[in-house]
Short mmCIF file of N, CA and C in Angstrom, two decimals:
data_model
loop_
_atom_site.label_atom_id
_atom_site.label_comp_id
_atom_site.label_asym_id
_atom_site.label_seq_id
_atom_site.Cartn_x
_atom_site.Cartn_y
_atom_site.Cartn_z
N UNK A 1 84.52 -95.06 34.64
CA UNK A 1 84.46 -94.35 35.91
C UNK A 1 83.40 -94.98 36.81
N UNK A 2 82.14 -94.83 36.56
CA UNK A 2 81.07 -95.52 37.28
C UNK A 2 80.95 -95.15 38.73
N UNK A 3 80.36 -96.07 39.51
CA UNK A 3 80.04 -95.78 40.90
C UNK A 3 81.24 -95.89 41.82
N UNK A 4 82.37 -96.40 41.36
CA UNK A 4 83.54 -96.55 42.22
C UNK A 4 84.23 -95.21 42.50
N UNK A 5 83.82 -94.18 41.80
CA UNK A 5 84.43 -92.86 42.04
C UNK A 5 83.94 -92.33 43.38
N UNK A 6 84.89 -91.87 44.17
CA UNK A 6 84.55 -91.34 45.47
C UNK A 6 84.05 -89.90 45.39
N UNK A 7 83.66 -89.36 46.53
CA UNK A 7 83.12 -88.00 46.54
C UNK A 7 84.11 -86.94 46.04
N UNK A 8 85.39 -87.11 46.33
CA UNK A 8 86.39 -86.13 45.87
C UNK A 8 86.40 -86.05 44.34
N UNK A 9 86.44 -87.20 43.67
CA UNK A 9 86.47 -87.22 42.21
C UNK A 9 85.17 -86.68 41.64
N UNK A 10 84.06 -87.04 42.25
CA UNK A 10 82.76 -86.54 41.77
C UNK A 10 82.66 -85.02 41.94
N UNK A 11 83.17 -84.49 43.05
CA UNK A 11 83.17 -83.05 43.26
C UNK A 11 84.02 -82.34 42.21
N UNK A 12 85.19 -82.90 41.93
CA UNK A 12 86.08 -82.30 40.93
C UNK A 12 85.43 -82.32 39.54
N UNK A 13 84.87 -83.45 39.16
CA UNK A 13 84.23 -83.55 37.85
C UNK A 13 83.05 -82.60 37.72
N UNK A 14 82.23 -82.50 38.76
CA UNK A 14 81.09 -81.59 38.73
C UNK A 14 81.56 -80.14 38.65
N UNK A 15 82.65 -79.83 39.32
CA UNK A 15 83.19 -78.47 39.28
C UNK A 15 83.72 -78.15 37.88
N UNK A 16 84.41 -79.10 37.26
CA UNK A 16 84.92 -78.88 35.91
C UNK A 16 83.76 -78.58 34.96
N UNK A 17 82.70 -79.37 35.04
CA UNK A 17 81.55 -79.14 34.16
C UNK A 17 80.93 -77.77 34.41
N UNK A 18 80.81 -77.39 35.66
CA UNK A 18 80.24 -76.08 35.98
C UNK A 18 81.14 -74.95 35.49
N UNK A 19 82.44 -75.11 35.65
CA UNK A 19 83.38 -74.09 35.15
C UNK A 19 83.24 -73.94 33.64
N UNK A 20 83.10 -75.05 32.94
CA UNK A 20 82.97 -75.01 31.48
C UNK A 20 81.69 -74.28 31.06
N UNK A 21 80.65 -74.41 31.86
CA UNK A 21 79.36 -73.81 31.51
C UNK A 21 79.22 -72.37 32.04
N UNK A 22 79.66 -72.15 33.28
CA UNK A 22 79.31 -70.91 33.97
C UNK A 22 80.47 -70.08 34.46
N UNK A 23 81.69 -70.55 34.32
CA UNK A 23 82.83 -69.80 34.84
C UNK A 23 82.96 -69.96 36.34
N UNK A 24 83.98 -69.33 36.89
CA UNK A 24 84.25 -69.46 38.33
C UNK A 24 83.15 -68.82 39.16
N UNK A 25 82.79 -67.60 38.81
CA UNK A 25 81.81 -66.89 39.63
C UNK A 25 80.41 -67.48 39.50
N UNK A 26 80.13 -68.15 38.41
CA UNK A 26 78.84 -68.81 38.22
C UNK A 26 78.78 -70.22 38.77
N UNK A 27 79.91 -70.71 39.25
CA UNK A 27 79.96 -72.05 39.83
C UNK A 27 79.64 -71.94 41.32
N UNK A 28 78.53 -72.54 41.70
CA UNK A 28 78.10 -72.50 43.10
C UNK A 28 78.29 -73.85 43.77
N UNK A 29 78.56 -73.80 45.05
CA UNK A 29 78.75 -75.02 45.83
C UNK A 29 77.49 -75.86 45.82
N UNK A 30 76.32 -75.25 45.93
CA UNK A 30 75.06 -76.02 45.94
C UNK A 30 74.90 -76.80 44.63
N UNK A 31 75.21 -76.17 43.50
CA UNK A 31 75.12 -76.86 42.21
C UNK A 31 76.12 -78.01 42.13
N UNK A 32 77.34 -77.77 42.57
CA UNK A 32 78.38 -78.81 42.53
C UNK A 32 77.97 -79.99 43.40
N UNK A 33 77.43 -79.71 44.58
CA UNK A 33 76.98 -80.77 45.46
C UNK A 33 75.83 -81.57 44.83
N UNK A 34 74.87 -80.86 44.26
CA UNK A 34 73.73 -81.54 43.64
C UNK A 34 74.16 -82.40 42.47
N UNK A 35 75.04 -81.87 41.63
CA UNK A 35 75.50 -82.60 40.45
C UNK A 35 76.35 -83.80 40.84
N UNK A 36 77.19 -83.64 41.86
CA UNK A 36 78.12 -84.70 42.25
C UNK A 36 77.46 -85.76 43.12
N UNK A 37 76.38 -85.39 43.78
CA UNK A 37 75.76 -86.32 44.72
C UNK A 37 76.55 -86.47 46.01
N UNK A 38 77.51 -85.61 46.23
CA UNK A 38 78.34 -85.67 47.43
C UNK A 38 77.67 -84.89 48.57
N UNK A 39 77.97 -85.30 49.77
CA UNK A 39 77.44 -84.62 50.96
C UNK A 39 78.21 -83.31 51.17
N UNK A 40 77.53 -82.33 51.77
CA UNK A 40 78.14 -81.02 52.01
C UNK A 40 79.47 -81.13 52.76
N UNK A 41 79.54 -82.00 53.76
CA UNK A 41 80.79 -82.11 54.53
C UNK A 41 81.94 -82.61 53.67
N UNK A 42 81.65 -83.23 52.52
CA UNK A 42 82.71 -83.70 51.63
C UNK A 42 83.55 -82.55 51.10
N UNK A 43 82.92 -81.42 50.87
CA UNK A 43 83.67 -80.24 50.38
C UNK A 43 84.77 -79.91 51.37
N UNK A 44 84.41 -79.80 52.63
CA UNK A 44 85.37 -79.34 53.64
C UNK A 44 86.32 -80.46 54.07
N UNK A 45 85.90 -81.70 53.90
CA UNK A 45 86.78 -82.83 54.20
C UNK A 45 87.89 -82.92 53.15
N UNK A 46 87.50 -82.80 51.88
CA UNK A 46 88.47 -82.96 50.80
C UNK A 46 89.11 -81.64 50.35
N UNK A 47 88.42 -80.53 50.59
CA UNK A 47 88.90 -79.22 50.17
C UNK A 47 88.69 -78.23 51.32
N UNK A 48 89.57 -78.30 52.35
CA UNK A 48 89.38 -77.45 53.52
C UNK A 48 89.44 -75.96 53.20
N UNK A 49 90.03 -75.61 52.07
CA UNK A 49 90.09 -74.22 51.65
C UNK A 49 88.80 -73.76 50.97
N UNK A 50 87.80 -74.62 50.92
CA UNK A 50 86.50 -74.27 50.35
C UNK A 50 86.50 -74.19 48.83
N UNK A 51 85.66 -73.33 48.32
CA UNK A 51 85.46 -73.23 46.87
C UNK A 51 86.75 -72.91 46.14
N UNK A 52 87.57 -72.02 46.66
CA UNK A 52 88.81 -71.65 45.96
C UNK A 52 89.72 -72.86 45.78
N UNK A 53 89.86 -73.66 46.81
CA UNK A 53 90.70 -74.85 46.71
C UNK A 53 90.09 -75.87 45.75
N UNK A 54 88.78 -76.06 45.83
CA UNK A 54 88.08 -76.98 44.93
C UNK A 54 88.26 -76.57 43.47
N UNK A 55 88.07 -75.29 43.17
CA UNK A 55 88.19 -74.80 41.80
C UNK A 55 89.64 -74.90 41.30
N UNK A 56 90.59 -74.56 42.16
CA UNK A 56 92.00 -74.65 41.76
C UNK A 56 92.37 -76.10 41.45
N UNK A 57 91.93 -77.02 42.28
CA UNK A 57 92.24 -78.43 42.03
C UNK A 57 91.50 -78.96 40.80
N UNK A 58 90.27 -78.52 40.58
CA UNK A 58 89.53 -78.92 39.38
C UNK A 58 90.23 -78.40 38.12
N UNK A 59 90.80 -77.21 38.21
CA UNK A 59 91.54 -76.64 37.09
C UNK A 59 92.75 -77.50 36.77
N UNK A 60 93.49 -77.89 37.79
CA UNK A 60 94.66 -78.76 37.58
C UNK A 60 94.24 -80.12 37.02
N UNK A 61 93.13 -80.64 37.51
CA UNK A 61 92.63 -81.94 37.02
C UNK A 61 92.26 -81.84 35.54
N UNK A 62 91.59 -80.77 35.16
CA UNK A 62 91.23 -80.57 33.75
C UNK A 62 92.49 -80.45 32.90
N UNK A 63 93.49 -79.76 33.40
CA UNK A 63 94.75 -79.62 32.68
C UNK A 63 95.43 -80.95 32.47
N UNK A 64 95.43 -81.79 33.49
CA UNK A 64 96.04 -83.11 33.37
C UNK A 64 95.27 -83.99 32.39
N UNK A 65 93.97 -83.84 32.36
CA UNK A 65 93.15 -84.63 31.43
C UNK A 65 93.57 -84.36 29.98
N UNK A 66 93.81 -83.10 29.66
CA UNK A 66 94.16 -82.72 28.29
C UNK A 66 95.48 -83.36 27.87
N UNK A 67 96.42 -83.48 28.77
CA UNK A 67 97.73 -84.01 28.40
C UNK A 67 97.78 -85.53 28.38
N UNK A 68 96.80 -86.18 29.00
CA UNK A 68 96.77 -87.63 29.06
C UNK A 68 96.58 -88.21 27.65
N UNK A 69 97.47 -89.07 27.25
CA UNK A 69 97.33 -89.73 25.96
C UNK A 69 97.64 -88.86 24.75
N UNK A 70 98.25 -87.71 24.98
CA UNK A 70 98.59 -86.84 23.84
C UNK A 70 99.68 -87.50 23.00
N UNK A 71 99.51 -87.50 21.68
CA UNK A 71 100.53 -88.10 20.82
C UNK A 71 101.84 -87.32 20.87
N UNK A 72 102.93 -88.01 20.60
CA UNK A 72 104.24 -87.36 20.64
C UNK A 72 104.49 -86.48 19.41
N UNK A 73 103.92 -86.83 18.29
CA UNK A 73 104.10 -86.05 17.07
C UNK A 73 103.34 -84.72 17.17
N UNK A 74 104.02 -83.58 16.96
CA UNK A 74 103.34 -82.29 17.10
C UNK A 74 102.13 -82.12 16.17
N UNK A 75 102.24 -82.60 14.94
CA UNK A 75 101.11 -82.49 14.01
C UNK A 75 99.92 -83.31 14.51
N UNK A 76 100.19 -84.50 15.00
CA UNK A 76 99.11 -85.33 15.53
C UNK A 76 98.47 -84.69 16.76
N UNK A 77 99.28 -84.04 17.59
CA UNK A 77 98.73 -83.39 18.77
C UNK A 77 97.82 -82.23 18.36
N UNK A 78 98.24 -81.45 17.38
CA UNK A 78 97.39 -80.36 16.88
C UNK A 78 96.04 -80.92 16.45
N UNK A 79 96.07 -81.96 15.65
CA UNK A 79 94.82 -82.56 15.17
C UNK A 79 93.98 -83.11 16.32
N UNK A 80 94.62 -83.79 17.25
CA UNK A 80 93.89 -84.36 18.37
C UNK A 80 93.17 -83.29 19.18
N UNK A 81 93.88 -82.22 19.53
CA UNK A 81 93.27 -81.17 20.36
C UNK A 81 92.15 -80.46 19.60
N UNK A 82 92.38 -80.15 18.34
CA UNK A 82 91.36 -79.43 17.58
C UNK A 82 90.16 -80.34 17.32
N UNK A 83 90.39 -81.59 16.99
CA UNK A 83 89.28 -82.53 16.80
C UNK A 83 88.45 -82.67 18.08
N UNK A 84 89.13 -82.73 19.23
CA UNK A 84 88.43 -82.85 20.51
C UNK A 84 87.54 -81.63 20.73
N UNK A 85 88.09 -80.44 20.50
CA UNK A 85 87.30 -79.23 20.71
C UNK A 85 86.12 -79.14 19.74
N UNK A 86 86.33 -79.50 18.50
CA UNK A 86 85.22 -79.47 17.53
C UNK A 86 84.12 -80.41 18.00
N UNK A 87 84.49 -81.61 18.43
CA UNK A 87 83.50 -82.56 18.93
C UNK A 87 82.76 -82.00 20.15
N UNK A 88 83.52 -81.43 21.09
CA UNK A 88 82.90 -80.88 22.30
C UNK A 88 81.93 -79.75 21.98
N UNK A 89 82.34 -78.83 21.14
CA UNK A 89 81.49 -77.69 20.81
C UNK A 89 80.22 -78.14 20.10
N UNK A 90 80.36 -79.05 19.15
CA UNK A 90 79.18 -79.53 18.43
C UNK A 90 78.28 -80.36 19.34
N UNK A 91 78.85 -81.22 20.14
CA UNK A 91 78.07 -82.10 21.02
C UNK A 91 77.29 -81.30 22.07
N UNK A 92 77.86 -80.20 22.53
CA UNK A 92 77.24 -79.41 23.61
C UNK A 92 76.66 -78.09 23.11
N UNK A 93 76.40 -78.02 21.82
CA UNK A 93 75.78 -76.85 21.22
C UNK A 93 76.50 -75.54 21.58
N UNK A 94 77.82 -75.59 21.57
CA UNK A 94 78.69 -74.43 21.81
C UNK A 94 78.51 -73.84 23.22
N UNK A 95 77.97 -74.62 24.14
CA UNK A 95 77.68 -74.11 25.48
C UNK A 95 78.81 -74.30 26.48
N UNK A 96 79.75 -75.21 26.20
CA UNK A 96 80.80 -75.50 27.16
C UNK A 96 82.16 -75.05 26.64
N UNK A 97 82.87 -74.31 27.46
CA UNK A 97 84.19 -73.83 27.10
C UNK A 97 85.26 -74.54 27.89
N UNK A 98 86.41 -73.93 27.95
CA UNK A 98 87.57 -74.50 28.64
C UNK A 98 87.54 -74.11 30.12
N UNK A 99 87.59 -75.10 31.03
CA UNK A 99 87.58 -74.77 32.45
C UNK A 99 88.84 -74.03 32.89
N UNK A 100 89.94 -74.26 32.20
CA UNK A 100 91.19 -73.58 32.55
C UNK A 100 91.09 -72.10 32.17
N UNK A 101 90.51 -71.81 31.02
CA UNK A 101 90.30 -70.42 30.63
C UNK A 101 89.36 -69.74 31.63
N UNK A 102 88.33 -70.45 32.06
CA UNK A 102 87.41 -69.89 33.05
C UNK A 102 88.17 -69.54 34.33
N UNK A 103 89.05 -70.43 34.75
CA UNK A 103 89.84 -70.18 35.96
C UNK A 103 90.77 -68.98 35.78
N UNK A 104 91.33 -68.84 34.59
CA UNK A 104 92.24 -67.72 34.32
C UNK A 104 91.52 -66.39 34.44
N UNK A 105 90.22 -66.39 34.19
CA UNK A 105 89.43 -65.16 34.25
C UNK A 105 88.81 -64.90 35.62
N UNK A 106 89.17 -65.69 36.62
CA UNK A 106 88.55 -65.59 37.94
C UNK A 106 88.77 -64.24 38.60
N UNK A 107 89.89 -63.60 38.30
CA UNK A 107 90.13 -62.26 38.84
C UNK A 107 90.96 -62.24 40.11
N UNK A 108 91.21 -61.04 40.57
CA UNK A 108 92.12 -60.83 41.69
C UNK A 108 91.57 -61.34 43.02
N UNK A 109 90.26 -61.59 43.09
CA UNK A 109 89.71 -62.12 44.33
C UNK A 109 89.92 -63.63 44.46
N UNK A 110 90.47 -64.25 43.43
CA UNK A 110 90.74 -65.70 43.44
C UNK A 110 92.17 -65.99 42.96
N UNK A 111 93.18 -65.48 43.66
CA UNK A 111 94.55 -65.63 43.16
C UNK A 111 95.01 -67.09 43.05
N UNK A 112 94.56 -67.96 43.93
CA UNK A 112 94.97 -69.37 43.84
C UNK A 112 94.38 -70.04 42.60
N UNK A 113 93.19 -69.63 42.23
CA UNK A 113 92.53 -70.19 41.04
C UNK A 113 93.26 -69.72 39.78
N UNK A 114 93.58 -68.44 39.72
CA UNK A 114 94.30 -67.89 38.58
C UNK A 114 95.69 -68.52 38.49
N UNK A 115 96.33 -68.71 39.63
CA UNK A 115 97.65 -69.35 39.66
C UNK A 115 97.57 -70.78 39.13
N UNK A 116 96.51 -71.50 39.46
CA UNK A 116 96.34 -72.87 38.95
C UNK A 116 96.20 -72.85 37.44
N UNK A 117 95.44 -71.91 36.91
CA UNK A 117 95.30 -71.78 35.45
C UNK A 117 96.65 -71.47 34.81
N UNK A 118 97.41 -70.59 35.43
CA UNK A 118 98.74 -70.25 34.89
C UNK A 118 99.64 -71.48 34.87
N UNK A 119 99.59 -72.30 35.92
CA UNK A 119 100.37 -73.54 35.95
C UNK A 119 100.01 -74.46 34.78
N UNK A 120 98.70 -74.60 34.56
CA UNK A 120 98.23 -75.50 33.49
C UNK A 120 98.65 -74.97 32.13
N UNK A 121 98.43 -73.68 31.89
CA UNK A 121 98.81 -73.12 30.59
C UNK A 121 100.32 -73.26 30.36
N UNK A 122 101.12 -73.02 31.40
CA UNK A 122 102.57 -73.16 31.28
C UNK A 122 102.95 -74.62 31.00
N UNK A 123 102.28 -75.55 31.65
CA UNK A 123 102.54 -76.97 31.43
C UNK A 123 102.19 -77.37 30.00
N UNK A 124 101.01 -76.96 29.52
CA UNK A 124 100.61 -77.28 28.15
C UNK A 124 101.62 -76.72 27.16
N UNK A 125 102.04 -75.48 27.37
CA UNK A 125 103.01 -74.84 26.47
C UNK A 125 104.34 -75.59 26.47
N UNK A 126 104.83 -75.92 27.66
CA UNK A 126 106.11 -76.62 27.78
C UNK A 126 106.05 -78.02 27.16
N UNK A 127 104.95 -78.70 27.34
CA UNK A 127 104.82 -80.04 26.77
C UNK A 127 104.84 -80.00 25.24
N UNK A 128 104.13 -79.02 24.66
CA UNK A 128 104.13 -78.92 23.20
C UNK A 128 105.52 -78.52 22.71
N UNK A 129 106.16 -77.59 23.40
CA UNK A 129 107.51 -77.18 23.03
C UNK A 129 108.47 -78.37 23.09
N UNK A 130 108.32 -79.19 24.10
CA UNK A 130 109.17 -80.38 24.23
C UNK A 130 108.98 -81.33 23.05
N UNK A 131 107.74 -81.50 22.63
CA UNK A 131 107.48 -82.35 21.46
C UNK A 131 108.17 -81.78 20.21
N UNK A 132 108.07 -80.47 20.07
CA UNK A 132 108.71 -79.82 18.93
C UNK A 132 110.23 -80.00 18.97
N UNK A 133 110.82 -79.82 20.14
CA UNK A 133 112.27 -79.98 20.27
C UNK A 133 112.69 -81.41 19.95
N UNK A 134 111.94 -82.39 20.45
CA UNK A 134 112.27 -83.79 20.15
C UNK A 134 112.17 -84.08 18.66
N UNK A 135 111.33 -83.31 17.96
CA UNK A 135 111.19 -83.48 16.51
C UNK A 135 112.24 -82.68 15.75
N UNK A 136 113.10 -81.93 16.47
CA UNK A 136 114.20 -81.24 15.82
C UNK A 136 114.12 -79.73 15.79
N UNK A 137 113.10 -79.13 16.42
CA UNK A 137 112.96 -77.67 16.40
C UNK A 137 113.99 -77.00 17.31
N UNK A 138 114.38 -75.80 16.93
CA UNK A 138 115.23 -74.95 17.77
C UNK A 138 114.49 -74.70 19.09
N UNK A 139 115.19 -74.78 20.23
CA UNK A 139 114.52 -74.62 21.53
C UNK A 139 113.73 -73.31 21.69
N UNK A 140 114.29 -72.19 21.24
CA UNK A 140 113.57 -70.92 21.39
C UNK A 140 112.32 -70.89 20.51
N UNK A 141 112.45 -71.36 19.28
CA UNK A 141 111.28 -71.42 18.38
C UNK A 141 110.22 -72.36 18.95
N UNK A 142 110.66 -73.47 19.54
CA UNK A 142 109.73 -74.43 20.13
C UNK A 142 109.00 -73.79 21.31
N UNK A 143 109.72 -73.06 22.14
CA UNK A 143 109.12 -72.41 23.30
C UNK A 143 108.08 -71.38 22.86
N UNK A 144 108.43 -70.59 21.86
CA UNK A 144 107.50 -69.57 21.35
C UNK A 144 106.26 -70.21 20.75
N UNK A 145 106.45 -71.24 19.92
CA UNK A 145 105.31 -71.90 19.30
C UNK A 145 104.49 -72.66 20.35
N UNK A 146 105.13 -73.17 21.37
CA UNK A 146 104.39 -73.82 22.46
C UNK A 146 103.41 -72.87 23.12
N UNK A 147 103.87 -71.66 23.43
CA UNK A 147 102.98 -70.66 24.03
C UNK A 147 101.90 -70.23 23.05
N UNK A 148 102.29 -70.01 21.80
CA UNK A 148 101.32 -69.57 20.80
C UNK A 148 100.25 -70.63 20.59
N UNK A 149 100.65 -71.88 20.51
CA UNK A 149 99.72 -73.01 20.32
C UNK A 149 98.60 -72.97 21.36
N UNK A 150 98.97 -72.81 22.63
CA UNK A 150 97.97 -72.78 23.71
C UNK A 150 97.10 -71.54 23.59
N UNK A 151 97.71 -70.40 23.39
CA UNK A 151 96.95 -69.15 23.29
C UNK A 151 96.00 -69.17 22.10
N UNK A 152 96.47 -69.69 20.99
CA UNK A 152 95.64 -69.71 19.78
C UNK A 152 94.47 -70.66 19.92
N UNK A 153 94.68 -71.83 20.51
CA UNK A 153 93.56 -72.75 20.70
C UNK A 153 92.53 -72.16 21.64
N UNK A 154 92.98 -71.57 22.72
CA UNK A 154 92.03 -70.96 23.67
C UNK A 154 91.23 -69.84 22.99
N UNK A 155 91.90 -69.02 22.21
CA UNK A 155 91.20 -67.95 21.49
C UNK A 155 90.25 -68.49 20.44
N UNK A 156 90.66 -69.54 19.73
CA UNK A 156 89.79 -70.13 18.71
C UNK A 156 88.54 -70.74 19.34
N UNK A 157 88.69 -71.33 20.52
CA UNK A 157 87.52 -71.91 21.21
C UNK A 157 86.54 -70.80 21.58
N UNK A 158 87.05 -69.71 22.13
CA UNK A 158 86.17 -68.58 22.49
C UNK A 158 85.48 -68.01 21.26
N UNK A 159 86.22 -67.84 20.20
CA UNK A 159 85.65 -67.30 18.97
C UNK A 159 84.60 -68.25 18.39
N UNK A 160 84.92 -69.53 18.38
CA UNK A 160 83.97 -70.53 17.86
C UNK A 160 82.68 -70.53 18.67
N UNK A 161 82.79 -70.41 19.98
CA UNK A 161 81.59 -70.37 20.83
C UNK A 161 80.75 -69.14 20.51
N UNK A 162 81.40 -68.01 20.38
CA UNK A 162 80.67 -66.76 20.12
C UNK A 162 80.00 -66.79 18.75
N UNK A 163 80.72 -67.29 17.75
CA UNK A 163 80.19 -67.31 16.38
C UNK A 163 79.32 -68.55 16.11
N UNK A 164 79.38 -69.51 17.03
CA UNK A 164 78.62 -70.77 16.90
C UNK A 164 78.98 -71.50 15.61
N UNK A 165 80.29 -71.58 15.37
CA UNK A 165 80.82 -72.32 14.23
C UNK A 165 82.21 -72.82 14.60
N UNK A 166 82.57 -73.96 14.05
CA UNK A 166 83.90 -74.50 14.31
C UNK A 166 84.94 -73.99 13.31
N UNK A 167 84.55 -73.12 12.43
CA UNK A 167 85.49 -72.60 11.43
C UNK A 167 86.76 -72.00 12.03
N UNK A 168 86.68 -71.23 13.14
CA UNK A 168 87.94 -70.71 13.70
C UNK A 168 88.92 -71.82 14.08
N UNK A 169 88.41 -72.96 14.53
CA UNK A 169 89.29 -74.07 14.87
C UNK A 169 89.88 -74.72 13.63
N UNK A 170 89.09 -74.83 12.57
CA UNK A 170 89.63 -75.37 11.32
C UNK A 170 90.68 -74.42 10.72
N UNK A 171 90.40 -73.12 10.80
CA UNK A 171 91.40 -72.14 10.34
C UNK A 171 92.70 -72.29 11.13
N UNK A 172 92.54 -72.42 12.43
CA UNK A 172 93.71 -72.56 13.30
C UNK A 172 94.48 -73.84 12.99
N UNK A 173 93.76 -74.91 12.75
CA UNK A 173 94.42 -76.18 12.41
C UNK A 173 95.39 -75.97 11.25
N UNK A 174 94.90 -75.36 10.19
CA UNK A 174 95.73 -75.14 9.00
C UNK A 174 96.96 -74.29 9.33
N UNK A 175 96.75 -73.23 10.10
CA UNK A 175 97.86 -72.34 10.43
C UNK A 175 98.86 -73.01 11.38
N UNK A 176 98.38 -73.77 12.36
CA UNK A 176 99.31 -74.44 13.27
C UNK A 176 100.15 -75.47 12.53
N UNK A 177 99.54 -76.18 11.60
CA UNK A 177 100.34 -77.14 10.83
C UNK A 177 101.44 -76.42 10.05
N UNK A 178 101.12 -75.28 9.48
CA UNK A 178 102.15 -74.51 8.76
C UNK A 178 103.25 -74.07 9.70
N UNK A 179 102.86 -73.58 10.87
CA UNK A 179 103.87 -73.11 11.83
C UNK A 179 104.73 -74.24 12.34
N UNK A 180 104.14 -75.38 12.59
CA UNK A 180 104.92 -76.55 13.02
C UNK A 180 105.92 -76.91 11.92
N UNK A 181 105.46 -76.95 10.67
CA UNK A 181 106.37 -77.24 9.56
C UNK A 181 107.51 -76.22 9.49
N UNK A 182 107.20 -74.97 9.76
CA UNK A 182 108.21 -73.91 9.70
C UNK A 182 109.32 -74.08 10.74
N UNK A 183 109.01 -74.64 11.92
CA UNK A 183 110.03 -74.75 12.96
C UNK A 183 110.76 -76.09 12.94
N UNK A 184 110.24 -77.04 12.16
CA UNK A 184 110.90 -78.35 12.11
C UNK A 184 111.87 -78.39 10.92
N UNK A 185 112.97 -79.14 11.10
CA UNK A 185 113.93 -79.26 10.00
C UNK A 185 113.30 -80.04 8.84
N UNK A 186 113.79 -79.75 7.64
CA UNK A 186 113.26 -80.42 6.44
C UNK A 186 113.60 -81.86 6.37
#
């Protein structure tokens, strides 16, 4: 990434980090500007809708990051996502969560932000379901497990942060592998 990143990208990255640490309501424009090194006018130049537009776009960016480079094999994807979260939680002393989950909790005063989180969760679910279908799963079972996969990982991350242990993610890994095996043909 380096210095070639423009102010828009730096603003988005700083917002994602703040969302992971403090949630939507704890993310302030002054902090995002200070962290990104962007000028105040950059917010309104790149995000004329202000904080709501910035947070919604940061949510979508975080969602796209998760899907980038995801393996096609459902079992490998389970391992990749859980390994990534274990690394993140341990590296950041359980202080950083999912920016998409933070956006989902923004509340009724931020409908565009919540809608962005819903888009990302639906995309993650559909992508996992598609992988399952390509591996031979029944479409309805794939769709159900796709939604469950996303919900379970998000819940395991919250639980792991609260308990300050990665055990919920390891437990989930074992269960997701069993569920994937259950929906795939022998």
